[in-house]
Amino acid sequence: MAKKMIAVLLVCVVVVGALQVSSATESAKEAKYEAKFEAKYRLCYEKCEKECLEKGNGQSFCEVKCDEDCDEKEAADKLHIKVKN
């Protein structure tokens, strides 16, 4: 009876370990996916902010405008839809 209990315990440990590895793999994939969009957002924001400031607009206005514009583009990219510029 004790051998069966130990066997069941070992099987549970193996199953939990396998689930942890699977979960870690999914987290890594998700982080890589998000990093791609974060890089696109950063590039969009920096370009937009530079252009906005060159037009003579204020810093606060440009921050809000560029954040909204680039966030919209990022969401559209994730949903695979086109956004008018």
mmCIF file with all atom_site columns, N, CA and C in Angstrom, residues 4-69:
data_model
loop_
_atom_site.group_PDB
_atom_site.id
_atom_site.type_symbol
_atom_site.label_atom_id
_atom_site.label_alt_id
_atom_site.label_comp_id
_atom_site.label_asym_id
_atom_site.label_entity_id
_atom_site.label_seq_id
_atom_site.pdbx_PDB_ins_code
_atom_site.Cartn_x
_atom_site.Cartn_y
_atom_site.Cartn_z
_atom_site.occupancy
_atom_site.B_iso_or_equiv
_atom_site.pdbx_formal_charge
_atom_site.auth_seq_id
_atom_site.auth_comp_id
_atom_site.auth_asym_id
_atom_site.auth_atom_id
_atom_site.pdbx_PDB_model_num
ATOM 1   N N  . LYS A 1 4  ? 2.252  2.062  -3.437  1.00 0.00 ? 4  LYS A N  1
ATOM 2   C CA . LYS A 1 4  ? 1.263  2.675  -4.326  1.00 0.00 ? 4  LYS A CA 1
ATOM 3   C C  . LYS A 1 4  ? 1.117  4.169  -4.033  1.00 0.00 ? 4  LYS A C  1
ATOM 4   N N  . MET A 1 5  ? 1.141  4.522  -2.764  1.00 0.00 ? 5  MET A N  1
ATOM 5   C CA . MET A 1 5  ? 1.021  5.927  -2.375  1.00 0.00 ? 5  MET A CA 1
ATOM 6   C C  . MET A 1 5  ? 2.229  6.728  -2.882  1.00 0.00 ? 5  MET A C  1
ATOM 7   N N  . ILE A 1 6  ? 3.394  6.144  -2.773  1.00 0.00 ? 6  ILE A N  1
ATOM 8   C CA . ILE A 1 6  ? 4.613  6.803  -3.260  1.00 0.00 ? 6  ILE A CA 1
ATOM 9   C C  . ILE A 1 6  ? 4.557  6.946  -4.772  1.00 0.00 ? 6  ILE A C  1
ATOM 10  N N  . ALA A 1 7  ? 4.080  5.925  -5.455  1.00 0.00 ? 7  ALA A N  1
ATOM 11  C CA . ALA A 1 7  ? 3.962  5.965  -6.909  1.00 0.00 ? 7  ALA A CA 1
ATOM 12  C C  . ALA A 1 7  ? 2.986  7.068  -7.333  1.00 0.00 ? 7  ALA A C  1
ATOM 13  N N  . VAL A 1 8  ? 1.851  7.168  -6.649  1.00 0.00 ? 8  VAL A N  1
ATOM 14  C CA . VAL A 1 8  ? 0.865  8.202  -6.961  1.00 0.00 ? 8  VAL A CA 1
ATOM 15  C C  . VAL A 1 8  ? 1.474  9.587  -6.708  1.00 0.00 ? 8  VAL A C  1
ATOM 16  N N  . LEU A 1 9  ? 2.199  9.733  -5.621  1.00 0.00 ? 9  LEU A N  1
ATOM 17  C CA . LEU A 1 9  ? 2.850  10.995 -5.298  1.00 0.00 ? 9  LEU A CA 1
ATOM 18  C C  . LEU A 1 9  ? 3.860  11.380 -6.386  1.00 0.00 ? 9  LEU A C  1
ATOM 19  N N  . LEU A 1 10 ? 4.660  10.439 -6.837  1.00 0.00 ? 10 LEU A N  1
ATOM 20  C CA . LEU A 1 10 ? 5.641  10.706 -7.885  1.00 0.00 ? 10 LEU A CA 1
ATOM 21  C C  . LEU A 1 10 ? 4.971  11.094 -9.203  1.00 0.00 ? 10 LEU A C  1
ATOM 22  N N  . VAL A 1 11 ? 3.881  10.420 -9.531  1.00 0.00 ? 11 VAL A N  1
ATOM 23  C CA . VAL A 1 11 ? 3.145  10.756 -10.754 1.00 0.00 ? 11 VAL A CA 1
ATOM 24  C C  . VAL A 1 11 ? 2.609  12.184 -10.656 1.00 0.00 ? 11 VAL A C  1
ATOM 25  N N  . CYS A 1 12 ? 2.090  12.548 -9.496  1.00 0.00 ? 12 CYS A N  1
ATOM 26  C CA . CYS A 1 12 ? 1.574  13.909 -9.306  1.00 0.00 ? 12 CYS A CA 1
ATOM 27  C C  . CYS A 1 12 ? 2.687  14.934 -9.453  1.00 0.00 ? 12 CYS A C  1
ATOM 28  N N  . VAL A 1 13 ? 3.857  14.641 -8.905  1.00 0.00 ? 13 VAL A N  1
ATOM 29  C CA . VAL A 1 13 ? 4.991  15.555 -9.007  1.00 0.00 ? 13 VAL A CA 1
ATOM 30  C C  . VAL A 1 13 ? 5.397  15.736 -10.470 1.00 0.00 ? 13 VAL A C  1
ATOM 31  N N  . VAL A 1 14 ? 5.418  14.657 -11.227 1.00 0.00 ? 14 VAL A N  1
ATOM 32  C CA . VAL A 1 14 ? 5.786  14.730 -12.642 1.00 0.00 ? 14 VAL A CA 1
ATOM 33  C C  . VAL A 1 14 ? 4.758  15.542 -13.428 1.00 0.00 ? 14 VAL A C  1
ATOM 34  N N  . VAL A 1 15 ? 3.489  15.324 -13.163 1.00 0.00 ? 15 VAL A N  1
ATOM 35  C CA . VAL A 1 15 ? 2.434  16.048 -13.868 1.00 0.00 ? 15 VAL A CA 1
ATOM 36  C C  . VAL A 1 15 ? 2.511  17.542 -13.552 1.00 0.00 ? 15 VAL A C  1
ATOM 37  N N  . VAL A 1 16 ? 2.675  17.898 -12.299 1.00 0.00 ? 16 VAL A N  1
ATOM 38  C CA . VAL A 1 16 ? 2.771  19.304 -11.913 1.00 0.00 ? 16 VAL A CA 1
ATOM 39  C C  . VAL A 1 16 ? 4.008  19.938 -12.550 1.00 0.00 ? 16 VAL A C  1
ATOM 40  N N  . GLY A 1 17 ? 5.115  19.222 -12.565 1.00 0.00 ? 17 GLY A N  1
ATOM 41  C CA . GLY A 1 17 ? 6.332  19.727 -13.205 1.00 0.00 ? 17 GLY A CA 1
ATOM 42  C C  . GLY A 1 17 ? 6.128  19.980 -14.683 1.00 0.00 ? 17 GLY A C  1
ATOM 43  N N  . ALA A 1 18 ? 5.445  19.082 -15.358 1.00 0.00 ? 18 ALA A N  1
ATOM 44  C CA . ALA A 1 18 ? 5.174  19.243 -16.788 1.00 0.00 ? 18 ALA A CA 1
ATOM 45  C C  . ALA A 1 18 ? 4.279  20.459 -17.037 1.00 0.00 ? 18 ALA A C  1
ATOM 46  N N  . LEU A 1 19 ? 3.300  20.673 -16.168 1.00 0.00 ? 19 LEU A N  1
ATOM 47  C CA . LEU A 1 19 ? 2.419  21.825 -16.318 1.00 0.00 ? 19 LEU A CA 1
ATOM 48  C C  . LEU A 1 19 ? 3.178  23.136 -16.114 1.00 0.00 ? 19 LEU A C  1
ATOM 49  N N  . GLN A 1 20 ? 4.126  23.144 -15.192 1.00 0.00 ? 20 GLN A N  1
ATOM 50  C CA . GLN A 1 20 ? 4.923  24.347 -14.953 1.00 0.00 ? 20 GLN A CA 1
ATOM 51  C C  . GLN A 1 20 ? 5.780  24.686 -16.173 1.00 0.00 ? 20 GLN A C  1
ATOM 52  N N  . VAL A 1 21 ? 6.376  23.689 -16.795 1.00 0.00 ? 21 VAL A N  1
ATOM 53  C CA . VAL A 1 21 ? 7.204  23.906 -17.983 1.00 0.00 ? 21 VAL A CA 1
ATOM 54  C C  . VAL A 1 21 ? 6.346  24.439 -19.117 1.00 0.00 ? 21 VAL A C  1
ATOM 55  N N  . SER A 1 22 ? 5.170  23.880 -19.284 1.00 0.00 ? 22 SER A N  1
ATOM 56  C CA . SER A 1 22 ? 4.260  24.332 -20.325 1.00 0.00 ? 22 SER A CA 1
ATOM 57  C C  . SER A 1 22 ? 3.842  25.778 -20.078 1.00 0.00 ? 22 SER A C  1
ATOM 58  N N  . SER A 1 23 ? 3.560  26.112 -18.861 1.00 0.00 ? 23 SER A N  1
ATOM 59  C CA . SER A 1 23 ? 3.162  27.461 -18.503 1.00 0.00 ? 23 SER A CA 1
ATOM 60  C C  . SER A 1 23 ? 4.296  28.458 -18.758 1.00 0.00 ? 23 SER A C  1
ATOM 61  N N  . ALA A 1 24 ? 5.513  28.074 -18.427 1.00 0.00 ? 24 ALA A N  1
ATOM 62  C CA . ALA A 1 24 ? 6.668  28.945 -18.648 1.00 0.00 ? 24 ALA A CA 1
ATOM 63  C C  . ALA A 1 24 ? 6.901  29.175 -20.135 1.00 0.00 ? 24 ALA A C  1
ATOM 64  N N  . THR A 1 25 ? 6.700  28.153 -20.937 1.00 0.00 ? 25 THR A N  1
ATOM 65  C CA . THR A 1 25 ? 6.866  28.277 -22.385 1.00 0.00 ? 25 THR A CA 1
ATOM 66  C C  . THR A 1 25 ? 5.840  29.253 -22.953 1.00 0.00 ? 25 THR A C  1
ATOM 67  N N  . GLU A 1 26 ? 4.595  29.158 -22.495 1.00 0.00 ? 26 GLU A N  1
ATOM 68  C CA . GLU A 1 26 ? 3.549  30.061 -22.961 1.00 0.00 ? 26 GLU A CA 1
ATOM 69  C C  . GLU A 1 26 ? 3.850  31.500 -22.546 1.00 0.00 ? 26 GLU A C  1
ATOM 70  N N  . SER A 1 27 ? 4.361  31.683 -21.342 1.00 0.00 ? 27 SER A N  1
ATOM 71  C CA . SER A 1 27 ? 4.701  33.025 -20.879 1.00 0.00 ? 27 SER A CA 1
ATOM 72  C C  . SER A 1 27 ? 5.807  33.637 -21.729 1.00 0.00 ? 27 SER A C  1
ATOM 73  N N  . ALA A 1 28 ? 6.776  32.830 -22.113 1.00 0.00 ? 28 ALA A N  1
ATOM 74  C CA . ALA A 1 28 ? 7.872  33.321 -22.949 1.00 0.00 ? 28 ALA A CA 1
ATOM 75  C C  . ALA A 1 28 ? 7.353  33.726 -24.328 1.00 0.00 ? 28 ALA A C  1
ATOM 76  N N  . LYS A 1 29 ? 6.448  32.940 -24.883 1.00 0.00 ? 29 LYS A N  1
ATOM 77  C CA . LYS A 1 29 ? 5.864  33.264 -26.189 1.00 0.00 ? 29 LYS A CA 1
ATOM 78  C C  . LYS A 1 29 ? 5.062  34.564 -26.100 1.00 0.00 ? 29 LYS A C  1
ATOM 79  N N  . GLU A 1 30 ? 4.310  34.705 -25.026 1.00 0.00 ? 30 GLU A N  1
ATOM 80  C CA . GLU A 1 30 ? 3.505  35.904 -24.840 1.00 0.00 ? 30 GLU A CA 1
ATOM 81  C C  . GLU A 1 30 ? 4.390  37.136 -24.684 1.00 0.00 ? 30 GLU A C  1
ATOM 82  N N  . ALA A 1 31 ? 5.468  37.009 -23.938 1.00 0.00 ? 31 ALA A N  1
ATOM 83  C CA . ALA A 1 31 ? 6.387  38.132 -23.743 1.00 0.00 ? 31 ALA A CA 1
ATOM 84  C C  . ALA A 1 31 ? 7.030  38.546 -25.060 1.00 0.00 ? 31 ALA A C  1
ATOM 85  N N  . LYS A 1 32 ? 7.393  37.582 -25.884 1.00 0.00 ? 32 LYS A N  1
ATOM 86  C CA . LYS A 1 32 ? 7.994  37.880 -27.186 1.00 0.00 ? 32 LYS A CA 1
ATOM 87  C C  . LYS A 1 32 ? 6.986  38.583 -28.095 1.00 0.00 ? 32 LYS A C  1
ATOM 88  N N  . TYR A 1 33 ? 5.743  38.124 -28.062 1.00 0.00 ? 33 TYR A N  1
ATOM 89  C CA . TYR A 1 33 ? 4.666  38.722 -28.860 1.00 0.00 ? 33 TYR A CA 1
ATOM 90  C C  . TYR A 1 33 ? 4.440  40.170 -28.433 1.00 0.00 ? 33 TYR A C  1
ATOM 91  N N  . GLU A 1 34 ? 4.361  40.409 -27.127 1.00 0.00 ? 34 GLU A N  1
ATOM 92  C CA . GLU A 1 34 ? 4.141  41.758 -26.614 1.00 0.00 ? 34 GLU A CA 1
ATOM 93  C C  . GLU A 1 34 ? 5.332  42.681 -26.897 1.00 0.00 ? 34 GLU A C  1
ATOM 94  N N  . ALA A 1 35 ? 6.546  42.133 -26.828 1.00 0.00 ? 35 ALA A N  1
ATOM 95  C CA . ALA A 1 35 ? 7.748  42.942 -27.072 1.00 0.00 ? 35 ALA A CA 1
ATOM 96  C C  . ALA A 1 35 ? 7.752  43.490 -28.495 1.00 0.00 ? 35 ALA A C  1
ATOM 97  N N  . LYS A 1 36 ? 7.244  42.683 -29.433 1.00 0.00 ? 36 LYS A N  1
ATOM 98  C CA . LYS A 1 36 ? 7.177  43.135 -30.826 1.00 0.00 ? 36 LYS A CA 1
ATOM 99  C C  . LYS A 1 36 ? 6.301  44.375 -30.949 1.00 0.00 ? 36 LYS A C  1
ATOM 100 N N  . PHE A 1 37 ? 5.158  44.373 -30.287 1.00 0.00 ? 37 PHE A N  1
ATOM 101 C CA . PHE A 1 37 ? 4.258  45.511 -30.364 1.00 0.00 ? 37 PHE A CA 1
ATOM 102 C C  . PHE A 1 37 ? 4.783  46.697 -29.561 1.00 0.00 ? 37 PHE A C  1
ATOM 103 N N  . GLU A 1 38 ? 5.467  46.432 -28.449 1.00 0.00 ? 38 GLU A N  1
ATOM 104 C CA . GLU A 1 38 ? 6.035  47.521 -27.665 1.00 0.00 ? 38 GLU A CA 1
ATOM 105 C C  . GLU A 1 38 ? 7.101  48.268 -28.465 1.00 0.00 ? 38 GLU A C  1
ATOM 106 N N  . ALA A 1 39 ? 7.906  47.534 -29.214 1.00 0.00 ? 39 ALA A N  1
ATOM 107 C CA . ALA A 1 39 ? 8.933  48.166 -30.046 1.00 0.00 ? 39 ALA A CA 1
ATOM 108 C C  . ALA A 1 39 ? 8.282  49.021 -31.129 1.00 0.00 ? 39 ALA A C  1
ATOM 109 N N  . LYS A 1 40 ? 7.227  48.505 -31.768 1.00 0.00 ? 40 LYS A N  1
ATOM 110 C CA . LYS A 1 40 ? 6.525  49.289 -32.793 1.00 0.00 ? 40 LYS A CA 1
ATOM 111 C C  . LYS A 1 40 ? 5.908  50.543 -32.183 1.00 0.00 ? 40 LYS A C  1
ATOM 112 N N  . TYR A 1 41 ? 5.320  50.404 -30.991 1.00 0.00 ? 41 TYR A N  1
ATOM 113 C CA . TYR A 1 41 ? 4.699  51.540 -30.320 1.00 0.00 ? 41 TYR A CA 1
ATOM 114 C C  . TYR A 1 41 ? 5.752  52.604 -30.009 1.00 0.00 ? 41 TYR A C  1
ATOM 115 N N  . ARG A 1 42 ? 6.890  52.183 -29.473 1.00 0.00 ? 42 ARG A N  1
ATOM 116 C CA . ARG A 1 42 ? 7.949  53.121 -29.104 1.00 0.00 ? 42 ARG A CA 1
ATOM 117 C C  . ARG A 1 42 ? 8.432  53.899 -30.331 1.00 0.00 ? 42 ARG A C  1
ATOM 118 N N  . LEU A 1 43 ? 8.654  53.196 -31.435 1.00 0.00 ? 43 LEU A N  1
ATOM 119 C CA . LEU A 1 43 ? 9.092  53.864 -32.662 1.00 0.00 ? 43 LEU A CA 1
ATOM 120 C C  . LEU A 1 43 ? 8.042  54.851 -33.164 1.00 0.00 ? 43 LEU A C  1
ATOM 121 N N  . CYS A 1 44 ? 6.804  54.425 -33.144 1.00 0.00 ? 44 CYS A N  1
ATOM 122 C CA . CYS A 1 44 ? 5.701  55.290 -33.574 1.00 0.00 ? 44 CYS A CA 1
ATOM 123 C C  . CYS A 1 44 ? 5.640  56.531 -32.687 1.00 0.00 ? 44 CYS A C  1
ATOM 124 N N  . TYR A 1 45 ? 5.714  56.326 -31.387 1.00 0.00 ? 45 TYR A N  1
ATOM 125 C CA . TYR A 1 45 ? 5.594  57.433 -30.440 1.00 0.00 ? 45 TYR A CA 1
ATOM 126 C C  . TYR A 1 45 ? 6.733  58.435 -30.604 1.00 0.00 ? 45 TYR A C  1
ATOM 127 N N  . GLU A 1 46 ? 7.951  57.935 -30.715 1.00 0.00 ? 46 GLU A N  1
ATOM 128 C CA . GLU A 1 46 ? 9.104  58.830 -30.848 1.00 0.00 ? 46 GLU A CA 1
ATOM 129 C C  . GLU A 1 46 ? 9.018  59.666 -32.128 1.00 0.00 ? 46 GLU A C  1
ATOM 130 N N  . LYS A 1 47 ? 8.635  59.026 -33.222 1.00 0.00 ? 47 LYS A N  1
ATOM 131 C CA . LYS A 1 47 ? 8.507  59.741 -34.499 1.00 0.00 ? 47 LYS A CA 1
ATOM 132 C C  . LYS A 1 47 ? 7.390  60.778 -34.420 1.00 0.00 ? 47 LYS A C  1
ATOM 133 N N  . CYS A 1 48 ? 6.259  60.370 -33.878 1.00 0.00 ? 48 CYS A N  1
ATOM 134 C CA . CYS A 1 48 ? 5.105  61.261 -33.773 1.00 0.00 ? 48 CYS A CA 1
ATOM 135 C C  . CYS A 1 48 ? 5.432  62.455 -32.877 1.00 0.00 ? 48 CYS A C  1
ATOM 136 N N  . GLU A 1 49 ? 6.057  62.191 -31.744 1.00 0.00 ? 49 GLU A N  1
ATOM 137 C CA . GLU A 1 49 ? 6.372  63.267 -30.813 1.00 0.00 ? 49 GLU A CA 1
ATOM 138 C C  . GLU A 1 49 ? 7.345  64.280 -31.440 1.00 0.00 ? 49 GLU A C  1
ATOM 139 N N  . LYS A 1 50 ? 8.338  63.775 -32.137 1.00 0.00 ? 50 LYS A N  1
ATOM 140 C CA . LYS A 1 50 ? 9.311  64.656 -32.794 1.00 0.00 ? 50 LYS A CA 1
ATOM 141 C C  . LYS A 1 50 ? 8.607  65.553 -33.807 1.00 0.00 ? 50 LYS A C  1
ATOM 142 N N  . GLU A 1 51 ? 7.764  64.962 -34.654 1.00 0.00 ? 51 GLU A N  1
ATOM 143 C CA . GLU A 1 51 ? 7.041  65.729 -35.671 1.00 0.00 ? 51 GLU A CA 1
ATOM 144 C C  . GLU A 1 51 ? 6.091  66.742 -35.034 1.00 0.00 ? 51 GLU A C  1
ATOM 145 N N  . CYS A 1 52 ? 5.427  66.327 -33.973 1.00 0.00 ? 52 CYS A N  1
ATOM 146 C CA . CYS A 1 52 ? 4.463  67.195 -33.294 1.00 0.00 ? 52 CYS A CA 1
ATOM 147 C C  . CYS A 1 52 ? 5.161  68.394 -32.661 1.00 0.00 ? 52 CYS A C  1
ATOM 148 N N  . LEU A 1 53 ? 6.270  68.148 -32.001 1.00 0.00 ? 53 LEU A N  1
ATOM 149 C CA . LEU A 1 53 ? 7.007  69.243 -31.361 1.00 0.00 ? 53 LEU A CA 1
ATOM 150 C C  . LEU A 1 53 ? 7.593  70.203 -32.395 1.00 0.00 ? 53 LEU A C  1
ATOM 151 N N  . GLU A 1 54 ? 8.011  69.660 -33.544 1.00 0.00 ? 54 GLU A N  1
ATOM 152 C CA . GLU A 1 54 ? 8.555  70.504 -34.607 1.00 0.00 ? 54 GLU A CA 1
ATOM 153 C C  . GLU A 1 54 ? 7.498  71.441 -35.186 1.00 0.00 ? 54 GLU A C  1
ATOM 154 N N  . LYS A 1 55 ? 6.223  71.046 -35.082 1.00 0.00 ? 55 LYS A N  1
ATOM 155 C CA . LYS A 1 55 ? 5.127  71.886 -35.567 1.00 0.00 ? 55 LYS A CA 1
ATOM 156 C C  . LYS A 1 55 ? 4.796  73.011 -34.592 1.00 0.00 ? 55 LYS A C  1
ATOM 157 N N  . GLY A 1 56 ? 5.472  73.006 -33.433 1.00 0.00 ? 56 GLY A N  1
ATOM 158 C CA . GLY A 1 56 ? 5.263  74.076 -32.469 1.00 0.00 ? 56 GLY A CA 1
ATOM 159 C C  . GLY A 1 56 ? 4.228  73.777 -31.399 1.00 0.00 ? 56 GLY A C  1
ATOM 160 N N  . ASN A 1 57 ? 3.759  72.564 -31.332 1.00 0.00 ? 57 ASN A N  1
ATOM 161 C CA . ASN A 1 57 ? 2.786  72.190 -30.305 1.00 0.00 ? 57 ASN A CA 1
ATOM 162 C C  . ASN A 1 57 ? 3.497  71.991 -28.964 1.00 0.00 ? 57 ASN A C  1
ATOM 163 N N  . GLY A 1 58 ? 2.742  72.047 -27.874 1.00 0.00 ? 58 GLY A N  1
ATOM 164 C CA . GLY A 1 58 ? 3.301  71.877 -26.542 1.00 0.00 ? 58 GLY A CA 1
ATOM 165 C C  . GLY A 1 58 ? 3.587  70.413 -26.218 1.00 0.00 ? 58 GLY A C  1
ATOM 166 N N  . GLN A 1 59 ? 4.439  70.202 -25.230 1.00 0.00 ? 59 GLN A N  1
ATOM 167 C CA . GLN A 1 59 ? 4.843  68.856 -24.820 1.00 0.00 ? 59 GLN A CA 1
ATOM 168 C C  . GLN A 1 59 ? 3.644  68.013 -24.376 1.00 0.00 ? 59 GLN A C  1
ATOM 169 N N  . SER A 1 60 ? 2.782  68.573 -23.532 1.00 0.00 ? 60 SER A N  1
ATOM 170 C CA . SER A 1 60 ? 1.629  67.820 -23.019 1.00 0.00 ? 60 SER A CA 1
ATOM 171 C C  . SER A 1 60 ? 0.679  67.415 -24.143 1.00 0.00 ? 60 SER A C  1
ATOM 172 N N  . PHE A 1 61 ? 0.416  68.358 -25.039 1.00 0.00 ? 61 PHE A N  1
ATOM 173 C CA . PHE A 1 61 ? -0.456 68.068 -26.174 1.00 0.00 ? 61 PHE A CA 1
ATOM 174 C C  . PHE A 1 61 ? 0.117  66.924 -27.004 1.00 0.00 ? 61 PHE A C  1
ATOM 175 N N  . CYS A 1 62 ? 1.421  66.986 -27.293 1.00 0.00 ? 62 CYS A N  1
ATOM 176 C CA . CYS A 1 62 ? 2.063  65.966 -28.123 1.00 0.00 ? 62 CYS A CA 1
ATOM 177 C C  . CYS A 1 62 ? 2.062  64.599 -27.434 1.00 0.00 ? 62 CYS A C  1
ATOM 178 N N  . GLU A 1 63 ? 2.261  64.586 -26.127 1.00 0.00 ? 63 GLU A N  1
ATOM 179 C CA . GLU A 1 63 ? 2.243  63.312 -25.399 1.00 0.00 ? 63 GLU A CA 1
ATOM 180 C C  . GLU A 1 63 ? 0.893  62.624 -25.535 1.00 0.00 ? 63 GLU A C  1
ATOM 181 N N  . VAL A 1 64 ? -0.162 63.390 -25.311 1.00 0.00 ? 64 VAL A N  1
ATOM 182 C CA . VAL A 1 64 ? -1.511 62.813 -25.381 1.00 0.00 ? 64 VAL A CA 1
ATOM 183 C C  . VAL A 1 64 ? -1.847 62.398 -26.806 1.00 0.00 ? 64 VAL A C  1
ATOM 184 N N  . LYS A 1 65 ? -1.580 63.285 -27.753 1.00 0.00 ? 65 LYS A N  1
ATOM 185 C CA . LYS A 1 65 ? -1.899 62.998 -29.157 1.00 0.00 ? 65 LYS A CA 1
ATOM 186 C C  . LYS A 1 65 ? -1.169 61.749 -29.645 1.00 0.00 ? 65 LYS A C  1
ATOM 187 N N  . CYS A 1 66 ? 0.127  61.696 -29.397 1.00 0.00 ? 66 CYS A N  1
ATOM 188 C CA . CYS A 1 66 ? 0.926  60.585 -29.907 1.00 0.00 ? 66 CYS A CA 1
ATOM 189 C C  . CYS A 1 66 ? 0.596  59.273 -29.195 1.00 0.00 ? 66 CYS A C  1
ATOM 190 N N  . ASP A 1 67 ? 0.308  59.363 -27.902 1.00 0.00 ? 67 ASP A N  1
ATOM 191 C CA . ASP A 1 67 ? -0.071 58.162 -27.163 1.00 0.00 ? 67 ASP A CA 1
ATOM 192 C C  . ASP A 1 67 ? -1.358 57.582 -27.737 1.00 0.00 ? 67 ASP A C  1
ATOM 193 N N  . GLU A 1 68 ? -2.341 58.436 -27.970 1.00 0.00 ? 68 GLU A N  1
ATOM 194 C CA . GLU A 1 68 ? -3.613 57.963 -28.520 1.00 0.00 ? 68 GLU A CA 1
ATOM 195 C C  . GLU A 1 68 ? -3.447 57.417 -29.935 1.00 0.00 ? 68 GLU A C  1
ATOM 196 N N  . ASP A 1 69 ? -2.710 58.143 -30.767 1.00 0.00 ? 69 ASP A N  1
ATOM 197 C CA . ASP A 1 69 ? -2.516 57.708 -32.154 1.00 0.00 ? 69 ASP A CA 1
ATOM 198 C C  . ASP A 1 69 ? -1.786 56.368 -32.227 1.00 0.00 ? 69 ASP A C  1
#
